[in-house]
XYZ file of C-alpha atoms in Angstrom:
619
model
C -160.275 35.757 2.931
C -158.727 38.692 1.038
C -162.189 40.424 0.482
C -162.991 39.804 4.095
C -159.915 41.668 5.124
C -160.251 44.543 2.888
C -164.073 45.005 4.234
C -163.402 44.411 7.984
C -160.086 46.908 7.907
C -162.356 49.662 6.776
C -164.334 49.095 10.058
C -161.478 48.136 12.274
C -162.396 51.061 14.763
C -164.480 48.350 16.577
C -163.023 45.796 18.772
C -164.807 42.841 17.093
C -163.385 43.829 13.576
C -159.748 44.190 15.071
C -160.089 41.029 16.744
C -161.306 39.205 13.517
C -158.805 40.938 11.290
C -155.776 39.866 13.581
C -157.018 36.372 13.735
C -157.377 36.022 10.006
C -153.925 37.626 9.540
C -152.438 35.227 11.919
C -154.117 32.449 10.119
C -152.823 33.699 6.717
C -149.306 33.833 8.112
C -149.713 30.093 9.643
C -151.003 29.054 6.195
C -148.134 30.659 4.281
C -145.619 29.050 6.717
C -147.143 25.763 6.115
C -147.082 25.908 2.197
C -143.467 27.197 2.293
C -142.295 24.434 4.657
C -143.946 22.013 2.432
C -142.231 23.496 -0.689
C -138.917 23.329 1.285
C -139.319 19.688 2.249
C -140.704 18.856 -1.230
C -138.345 20.809 -3.649
C -138.458 20.739 -7.466
C -136.134 18.310 -8.502
C -133.219 19.414 -10.641
C -131.895 15.982 -11.774
C -131.680 15.747 -15.407
C -129.733 12.527 -16.140
C -132.415 9.705 -16.637
C -130.729 7.442 -14.297
C -130.206 9.847 -11.423
C -133.634 11.180 -11.994
C -135.464 7.904 -11.799
C -133.342 7.196 -8.541
C -134.188 10.657 -7.181
C -137.929 10.324 -7.850
C -138.069 6.774 -6.466
C -136.284 7.986 -3.180
C -138.565 11.122 -2.970
C -141.870 9.195 -3.535
C -141.205 7.373 -0.031
C -139.575 10.510 1.545
C -142.263 12.798 0.518
C -145.052 10.825 2.157
C -144.711 12.403 5.825
C -144.723 15.904 4.500
C -147.644 15.267 2.319
C -149.669 13.889 5.228
C -148.513 16.566 7.495
C -149.594 19.210 4.947
C -152.906 17.652 4.387
C -153.532 17.472 8.171
C -152.400 21.137 8.661
C -154.863 22.324 5.767
C -157.627 20.602 7.553
C -156.910 22.449 10.844
C -156.711 25.802 9.015
C -160.125 25.239 7.334
C -161.523 24.590 10.881
C -160.306 27.805 12.153
C -161.504 29.718 9.214
C -165.041 28.201 9.804
C -164.684 29.254 13.589
C -164.171 32.994 12.689
C -167.658 34.361 12.384
C -169.014 37.352 10.484
C -168.303 35.993 7.103
C -171.807 36.493 5.968
C -172.271 40.133 6.479
C -170.570 41.280 3.254
C -172.968 43.261 1.030
C -172.061 44.741 -2.337
C -173.481 48.371 -2.475
C -174.231 50.143 -5.637
C -171.622 52.976 -5.877
C -172.694 56.478 -5.807
C -172.452 58.690 -9.028
C -169.048 60.257 -9.232
C -170.263 63.762 -8.664
C -172.277 62.919 -5.612
C -169.289 60.738 -4.222
C -167.016 63.778 -4.723
C -169.558 66.335 -2.955
C -169.881 63.990 -0.063
C -166.235 63.384 0.348
C -165.435 66.974 0.175
C -168.186 67.771 2.686
C -166.731 65.246 5.167
C -163.169 66.316 4.807
C -163.515 70.216 4.342
C -166.461 70.460 6.742
C -168.808 71.767 4.047
C -166.254 74.149 2.527
C -165.453 74.151 -1.227
C -162.551 71.850 -1.936
C -159.365 73.934 -2.925
C -158.762 73.816 -6.631
C -155.233 72.494 -6.264
C -156.704 69.261 -4.393
C -159.686 68.434 -6.588
C -157.417 65.958 -8.724
C -156.159 64.265 -5.488
C -159.789 63.901 -4.116
C -160.942 62.493 -7.420
C -158.235 59.919 -7.210
C -159.173 58.843 -3.699
C -162.726 58.563 -4.797
C -161.665 56.051 -7.519
C -159.874 54.129 -4.860
C -162.980 54.013 -2.716
C -164.870 53.122 -5.881
C -167.454 55.805 -5.109
C -168.539 53.559 -2.234
C -170.845 55.370 0.231
C -169.703 53.016 3.070
C -165.935 53.731 2.201
C -166.493 57.415 2.164
C -168.536 57.392 5.270
C -166.019 55.712 7.387
C -163.423 58.693 6.804
C -164.543 60.661 9.815
C -161.786 63.282 9.776
C -159.108 64.552 7.740
C -156.208 62.950 9.520
C -157.971 59.771 9.744
C -158.625 59.928 6.189
C -155.014 60.716 4.964
C -153.633 57.882 7.325
C -156.064 55.251 5.808
C -155.923 56.084 2.261
C -151.969 56.437 2.256
C -151.868 53.148 4.347
C -154.090 51.367 1.821
C -152.537 52.865 -1.270
C -149.250 51.851 -0.130
C -150.236 48.312 0.854
C -151.782 47.959 -2.521
C -148.708 48.891 -4.243
C -146.607 46.785 -1.755
C -144.020 49.255 -1.541
C -143.698 49.815 2.183
C -140.772 47.543 2.533
C -138.732 49.545 0.070
C -139.315 52.828 2.067
C -138.944 51.719 5.503
C -135.995 49.723 5.216
C -134.089 52.495 3.709
C -132.250 55.477 5.173
C -133.637 59.014 4.528
C -131.289 59.449 1.410
C -131.545 56.287 -0.810
C -130.476 55.244 -4.406
C -132.920 54.324 -6.844
C -130.916 51.302 -7.844
C -131.397 50.000 -4.273
C -135.042 50.435 -4.505
C -135.208 48.703 -7.807
C -133.057 45.838 -6.787
C -135.067 45.311 -3.646
C -138.463 45.316 -5.684
C -137.037 43.217 -8.265
C -136.049 40.461 -5.875
C -138.222 37.678 -4.612
C -140.287 40.043 -2.821
C -141.336 41.449 -6.098
C -142.444 37.892 -7.765
C -145.899 36.390 -7.790
C -144.861 34.061 -5.046
C -144.719 37.104 -2.559
C -147.063 39.346 -4.623
C -144.984 42.539 -4.358
C -144.868 42.959 -7.939
C -147.952 41.950 -10.178
C -146.979 40.385 -13.621
C -148.327 42.445 -16.501
C -148.439 41.194 -20.066
C -145.751 42.679 -22.288
C -143.864 44.241 -19.336
C -140.911 43.145 -17.272
C -141.053 43.167 -13.525
C -138.652 46.109 -13.526
C -141.000 48.069 -15.756
C -143.936 47.391 -13.452
C -141.755 48.490 -10.354
C -140.892 51.783 -12.227
C -144.542 52.406 -12.503
C -145.115 51.778 -8.965
C -142.217 54.313 -7.975
C -143.668 56.949 -10.203
C -146.833 56.777 -8.345
C -145.135 57.068 -5.022
C -143.539 60.167 -6.514
C -146.737 61.689 -7.682
C -148.233 61.069 -4.282
C -145.226 62.904 -2.669
C -144.098 59.969 -0.735
C -140.943 59.693 -2.525
C -138.793 62.853 -3.564
C -136.606 62.772 -6.788
C -133.285 64.105 -6.114
C -131.714 63.179 -9.475
C -133.083 62.075 -12.918
C -131.198 61.127 -16.065
C -131.658 63.001 -19.256
C -134.404 60.569 -20.300
C -136.336 61.517 -17.197
C -135.769 58.367 -15.452
C -135.114 58.404 -11.749
C -131.569 57.771 -10.618
C -131.731 58.745 -7.032
C -134.437 59.701 -4.441
C -135.141 60.186 -0.917
C -137.949 59.894 1.753
C -138.764 62.932 3.795
C -138.484 62.513 7.487
C -142.125 62.905 7.941
C -143.021 60.357 5.461
C -140.394 57.961 6.730
C -141.646 58.278 10.297
C -145.247 57.600 9.019
C -144.067 54.586 7.166
C -142.077 53.093 9.971
C -144.949 53.650 12.572
C -147.472 51.810 10.063
C -145.345 48.996 9.192
C -144.055 48.367 12.816
C -147.639 48.347 14.032
C -148.721 46.039 11.533
C -145.762 43.851 11.916
C -144.760 44.415 8.202
C -141.018 44.905 8.683
C -138.748 45.230 11.758
C -135.786 47.717 11.642
C -133.106 47.229 14.552
C -130.740 49.954 15.026
C -128.802 49.273 18.120
C -126.971 46.465 19.618
C -129.524 46.191 22.431
C -132.428 46.239 20.015
C -135.006 43.411 20.590
C -137.369 41.785 18.108
C -140.408 42.303 20.226
C -143.432 39.820 20.405
C -144.273 39.773 16.876
C -142.856 37.356 14.174
C -141.855 39.865 11.462
C -141.279 38.459 7.828
C -138.843 41.188 7.021
C -135.890 42.086 9.118
C -133.535 44.952 8.468
C -130.334 45.933 10.421
C -128.964 49.276 10.369
C -125.420 49.966 11.716
C -125.593 47.089 14.337
C -125.863 43.510 14.885
C -127.591 42.644 17.962
C -126.033 39.606 19.651
C -129.540 38.255 20.629
C -130.266 37.451 16.952
C -127.784 34.389 17.065
C -129.869 32.688 19.810
C -133.319 33.399 18.249
C -135.500 31.505 16.338
C -135.699 33.437 13.025
C -137.482 30.701 10.999
C -140.344 32.926 10.125
C -138.151 35.612 8.587
C -138.389 35.849 4.679
C -136.520 38.939 3.744
C -133.224 40.140 5.605
C -130.985 43.087 4.720
C -128.118 44.876 6.501
C -126.941 48.360 6.047
C -123.463 49.613 7.466
C -123.046 46.652 9.778
C -119.199 46.624 9.764
C -118.724 43.716 12.383
C -120.579 40.936 10.559
C -118.302 38.070 10.661
C -118.576 34.650 8.989
C -119.193 32.937 12.368
C -122.152 35.226 12.914
C -123.439 34.429 9.231
C -123.171 30.545 10.319
C -125.162 30.886 13.390
C -127.692 33.297 11.562
C -128.256 31.536 8.268
C -128.972 28.164 9.664
C -132.333 29.543 11.088
C -133.321 31.055 7.504
C -134.471 27.845 5.835
C -137.637 29.739 4.549
C -135.593 32.825 3.206
C -136.669 34.300 -0.135
C -134.631 37.487 -0.092
C -131.136 38.100 1.276
C -129.066 41.202 0.908
C -125.458 41.257 2.299
C -124.170 44.053 0.301
C -120.839 45.248 1.855
C -120.814 42.649 4.607
C -117.303 41.560 5.956
C -117.427 38.074 4.099
C -114.379 36.512 2.596
C -115.959 33.225 1.796
C -119.349 32.390 0.244
C -121.638 31.342 3.290
C -122.132 27.631 2.977
C -125.464 27.725 4.484
C -126.958 29.961 1.824
C -127.235 27.016 -0.902
C -129.724 25.236 1.729
C -132.099 28.234 1.318
C -133.881 26.685 -1.603
C -136.821 29.130 -1.585
C -134.287 32.106 -2.229
C -135.108 34.246 -5.096
C -132.819 37.234 -4.391
C -129.198 37.042 -3.325
C -126.887 39.881 -3.065
C -123.233 39.474 -2.036
C -122.246 42.730 -3.773
C -118.865 44.569 -2.552
C -117.877 41.508 -0.447
C -114.484 39.963 -0.358
C -115.657 36.342 -1.542
C -113.494 34.911 -4.271
C -115.679 31.856 -5.296
C -119.114 30.369 -5.468
C -119.567 26.660 -4.705
C -121.067 24.060 -7.291
C -123.799 23.625 -4.794
C -125.340 26.853 -5.815
C -127.531 24.625 -8.278
C -129.659 23.897 -5.466
C -130.984 27.425 -5.443
C -133.678 26.416 -8.421
C -135.881 29.559 -7.488
C -133.099 31.966 -7.835
C -134.030 35.080 -9.887
C -131.528 37.719 -8.921
C -127.709 36.882 -8.241
C -125.731 39.921 -7.595
C -121.840 39.416 -7.169
C -120.708 42.453 -8.541
C -117.413 44.118 -7.172
C -116.373 40.844 -5.653
C -113.155 38.894 -6.164
C -115.100 36.175 -8.222
C -113.481 35.653 -11.579
C -115.109 32.189 -12.366
C -118.646 30.990 -12.154
C -119.808 27.354 -11.480
C -121.111 25.436 -14.559
C -124.524 25.068 -13.337
C -124.958 28.979 -12.680
C -126.363 29.689 -15.943
C -128.666 26.679 -15.777
C -130.635 27.948 -12.983
C -134.166 27.926 -14.466
C -135.630 31.117 -13.123
C -132.570 33.374 -13.182
C -133.370 36.758 -14.521
C -130.337 38.828 -13.459
C -126.767 37.822 -13.103
C -124.196 40.616 -12.101
C -120.598 39.698 -11.563
C -117.181 41.402 -12.147
C -116.083 45.030 -11.630
C -117.634 47.090 -14.364
C -115.429 50.161 -13.510
C -112.307 48.436 -14.556
C -113.749 46.005 -16.993
C -112.950 42.798 -15.064
C -115.474 40.024 -16.013
C -116.004 36.533 -14.822
C -115.556 33.053 -16.645
C -118.671 31.241 -17.453
C -118.662 27.479 -18.728
C -119.202 26.914 -22.493
C -121.744 24.428 -23.672
C -124.201 24.623 -20.784
C -127.814 24.335 -21.277
C -128.507 28.009 -20.555
C -131.706 29.496 -19.122
C -133.434 31.398 -21.917
C -135.305 33.582 -19.432
C -132.020 35.479 -18.410
C -132.418 39.352 -18.937
C -129.307 40.864 -17.679
C -125.844 39.408 -17.970
C -122.810 41.386 -16.786
C -119.815 41.269 -17.007
C -118.513 37.927 -18.338
C -115.493 37.146 -20.192
C -115.755 36.082 -24.061
C -113.678 33.022 -23.430
C -113.148 30.071 -21.017
C -109.757 28.473 -21.194
C -109.380 29.752 -24.815
C -112.990 28.443 -25.594
C -115.278 31.076 -26.924
C -118.827 31.339 -25.609
C -119.784 34.230 -28.004
C -121.840 32.053 -30.208
C -123.774 30.626 -27.220
C -124.996 34.042 -26.233
C -127.382 33.991 -29.046
C -129.331 31.656 -26.866
C -130.296 34.538 -24.671
C -133.021 36.017 -26.718
C -134.726 37.767 -24.124
C -131.514 39.763 -22.970
C -131.929 43.336 -22.092
C -128.318 44.018 -20.762
C -125.250 42.392 -21.877
C -121.598 43.206 -20.656
C -118.748 41.224 -22.057
C -115.113 41.392 -21.944
C -111.792 40.119 -23.397
C -113.325 39.648 -26.874
C -110.856 38.674 -29.433
C -110.657 40.282 -33.002
C -111.874 37.256 -34.698
C -114.976 36.763 -32.565
C -116.409 40.057 -33.599
C -118.446 38.554 -36.261
C -120.007 35.866 -34.110
C -120.893 38.491 -31.303
C -122.770 40.574 -34.077
C -124.823 37.391 -34.990
C -125.695 36.722 -31.479
C -126.611 40.347 -30.771
C -128.939 40.370 -33.866
C -131.029 37.625 -31.997
C -131.581 40.013 -28.969
C -134.668 41.939 -29.975
C -135.111 43.638 -26.589
C -131.390 44.654 -25.902
C -131.119 48.353 -24.564
C -127.525 48.183 -22.920
C -124.288 46.829 -24.458
C -120.740 46.903 -23.102
C -118.084 45.278 -25.179
C -114.334 45.496 -24.207
C -111.511 43.706 -26.370
C -108.893 41.332 -25.049
C -106.559 44.289 -24.481
C -106.312 48.199 -25.154
C -104.504 47.498 -28.340
C -106.710 44.574 -29.573
C -109.027 45.719 -32.257
C -112.979 45.288 -32.147
C -114.354 44.138 -35.348
C -118.057 44.814 -35.222
C -118.809 45.770 -38.587
C -120.891 42.684 -39.612
C -124.168 43.526 -37.866
C -126.597 43.312 -40.537
C -129.645 44.518 -38.349
C -128.776 47.105 -35.685
C -130.530 46.478 -32.092
C -132.906 49.390 -32.618
C -134.018 49.450 -28.896
C -130.299 50.088 -27.716
C -130.017 53.078 -25.599
C -126.564 52.761 -23.885
C -123.363 51.573 -25.762
C -119.907 51.121 -24.445
C -116.962 50.034 -26.912
C -113.565 49.577 -25.227
C -110.880 48.598 -27.700
C -109.078 49.731 -30.862
C -111.459 50.618 -33.914
C -110.399 51.124 -37.446
C -113.606 53.212 -37.876
C -116.944 53.370 -35.940
C -119.324 50.568 -37.245
C -121.828 52.104 -39.555
C -124.789 50.205 -37.543
C -123.890 52.733 -35.002
C -125.246 55.526 -36.853
C -128.733 53.800 -37.203
C -129.372 53.611 -33.386
C -132.232 56.357 -33.218
C -132.753 55.439 -29.482
C -129.210 55.734 -28.391
C -128.744 58.198 -25.608
C -125.275 57.343 -24.252
C -122.201 56.117 -25.962
C -118.595 55.598 -24.542
C -115.614 54.950 -26.660
C -112.498 53.733 -24.793
C -108.916 53.193 -26.185
C -110.529 53.406 -29.671
C -107.540 55.477 -31.095
C -109.573 56.452 -34.241
C -107.462 58.277 -36.857
C -110.610 60.042 -38.331
C -112.934 62.156 -36.182
C -115.604 60.070 -34.534
C -117.985 63.207 -34.781
C -118.994 62.422 -38.464
C -120.486 59.086 -37.478
C -122.313 60.338 -34.399
C -123.338 63.946 -35.070
C -126.842 63.119 -36.353
C -127.866 60.578 -33.692
C -131.392 62.108 -32.667
C -131.459 60.960 -29.199
C -127.887 61.199 -28.140
C -127.386 63.020 -24.810
C -123.948 61.613 -23.482
C -120.877 61.368 -25.318
C -117.605 59.953 -23.640
C -114.397 59.952 -25.553
C -111.541 58.125 -23.629
C -108.339 57.804 -25.587
C -110.734 57.507 -28.490
C -108.936 59.947 -31.004
C -105.333 60.335 -32.304
C -106.136 63.508 -34.593
C -105.143 67.248 -33.556
C -108.628 68.792 -34.233
C -112.149 68.183 -33.200
C -114.823 70.512 -34.675
C -118.423 70.496 -33.774
C -120.311 71.885 -36.632
C -123.451 73.979 -36.533
C -126.650 71.812 -36.147
C -124.753 68.956 -34.858
C -125.488 66.877 -31.448
C -128.727 68.772 -30.965
C -129.635 66.960 -27.842
C -126.344 66.255 -26.170
C -126.058 67.368 -22.637
C -122.759 65.806 -21.390
C -119.539 66.003 -23.549
C -116.320 64.298 -21.785
C -113.072 64.094 -23.687
C -110.150 62.335 -21.662
C -106.573 61.143 -22.600
C -106.711 62.209 -26.440
C -103.059 62.915 -26.100
C -102.476 64.380 -29.556
C -105.515 66.733 -29.481
C -104.465 70.348 -29.853
C -107.731 72.002 -30.263
C -111.463 71.802 -29.783
C -114.053 73.954 -31.620
C -117.698 74.270 -30.809
C -119.337 76.535 -33.364
C -122.506 78.592 -32.985
C -125.813 76.480 -33.083
C -123.816 73.229 -32.205
C -124.572 71.360 -29.043
C -127.391 73.933 -28.230
C -128.563 71.893 -25.104
C -124.867 71.034 -23.511
C -124.862 71.338 -19.753
C -121.563 69.565 -18.760
C -118.138 70.053 -20.704
C -115.277 67.840 -19.434
C -111.827 67.984 -21.217
C -109.069 66.623 -19.149
C -105.678 64.866 -19.258
C -105.074 65.805 -22.980
C -101.504 66.901 -22.581
C -101.172 68.645 -26.013
C -104.496 70.558 -25.695
C -103.831 74.360 -26.543
C -107.129 75.768 -27.172
C -110.892 75.254 -26.575
C -113.143 77.636 -28.524
C -116.681 78.252 -27.556
C -119.240 81.005 -28.151
C -120.226 83.241 -25.452
C -123.837 81.663 -25.392
C -122.168 78.375 -24.809
C -120.066 79.659 -21.846
C -123.270 81.081 -20.253
C -125.409 77.878 -20.715
C -122.724 75.545 -19.236
C -123.699 74.286 -15.530
C -120.241 72.431 -15.219
C -117.142 73.134 -16.906
C -113.775 71.218 -16.306
C -111.350 72.506 -18.893
C -107.892 73.949 -18.352
C -108.797 77.808 -17.850
C -105.889 78.985 -20.079
C -107.219 77.036 -22.920
C -110.723 78.691 -23.114
C -111.144 81.190 -26.106
C -114.531 82.855 -26.681
C -115.365 82.901 -30.508
C -116.321 86.300 -31.545
C -119.823 86.540 -33.061
């Protein structure tokens, strides 16, 4: 069916081909609906107790008979419909042209006999690779506009990223793109992200985004100092193209006004922008698989109740910033759900019945009022990402100790180190695939156990640890083997000294020290880190002088010093911090002088230092 669609789509300028493609697309949707309906009625059983599991299986052996019979009957109907669609035997494999001949033919068609401009040669070769040098594929590109439309549409469809572009505003954040990619629409079940051996789905998604950037379909507006995309946008021209293609092919429906309608098609992806049309509450939306909202201020819990009861086959649900104060009860019945975001809502609890979401991969509860998670949350077998708490104020959520945790978890942040005085720090060692860990309220005596757990996390690249109070010490000196892949490190709490293993983190590019109140300068332990680009010192030093010596911090771009109340003087000598771009020294009440060179002053792009404190070092 897939091969047939690919071939006939290249010839869809004929009425017969359009009809066959449409019939096959409709049939594919029907097949998907029936399979997901069957999965919904005959779910994976989550009972583990031997007695309840036996009773459950006996009950379901009877209960599942009607769905099985109905599913078998429907599959027979689908087979007959496929047989009724003619022209399956016309597909022929053609030998590809030699690459040079294919390129010449392509340029002749596109540039009407003229030579291909030098700056377009690479793009023409890329398109030839997409056509696989096929004479038939090239010959169908009748004119330049048609060529560009077809190639872009096919390329975007092959990347499966249209959803992430057309459902967003012209200015979008990279984090929104990644989280949308990384949700159920990115799993093998929906086919949006192909699994690649040795790579996480997020890494593959980043590769897809890079390809879109290279195609100029996405414009980068900000990168971090490692070159990774942090924010980007879609041009109005590209956005209009994406919307027109997606709406024509019924890929996604975007509603922008209260009077908007869904039209006649059964869209699989629905996005609301700054409105909530009243007709949605009385419309059958059982065919919708992905739902998201942007700027819908009037979304109430009664609306949620009416809306979600129609969403039984939903796989992706994004309710960020929705006006919800309670967890929508209907959500736990969406047993096919793989991605759920309730970020920045006012909900304060999660029901125990969340254990029913056995397919859930991403659960985003960040910036909510939730302080405790149900016991079964960490037992969800497919859970990859769990975000909870408020990272800006280091407020985490409690999780139950002693649970049989999912070892597939990759990101866990922020959680409290203790549950009712019972430590969970040792159990964190079960998460051997963890990439990101954020933990708060760590006691001094738990430091050794945390180090032992971290040593088991071979893929860890982001670590945030906060003590049980600003005056409570962090004891992290017992790390025998440092996490070599660590890129981001945040330590919040008193430190007697910077742990020795921090100086061995050769991939570390950002470190944040908060409330450390070190008596000795932290610069000695950090100055030689080869990849360090951001250094944040927040109430981290109680000394009077900080001196950045020559040849130190050679890659540093950002230096922030705040609330070091006893700091009197900062000196940045010649050949120190040669790549510094941003210098911020604020709220240091005793600060009298910041001495920098003339070259340093000219290279800085942003400076936030009391003006009367700056002094230029004479060369």
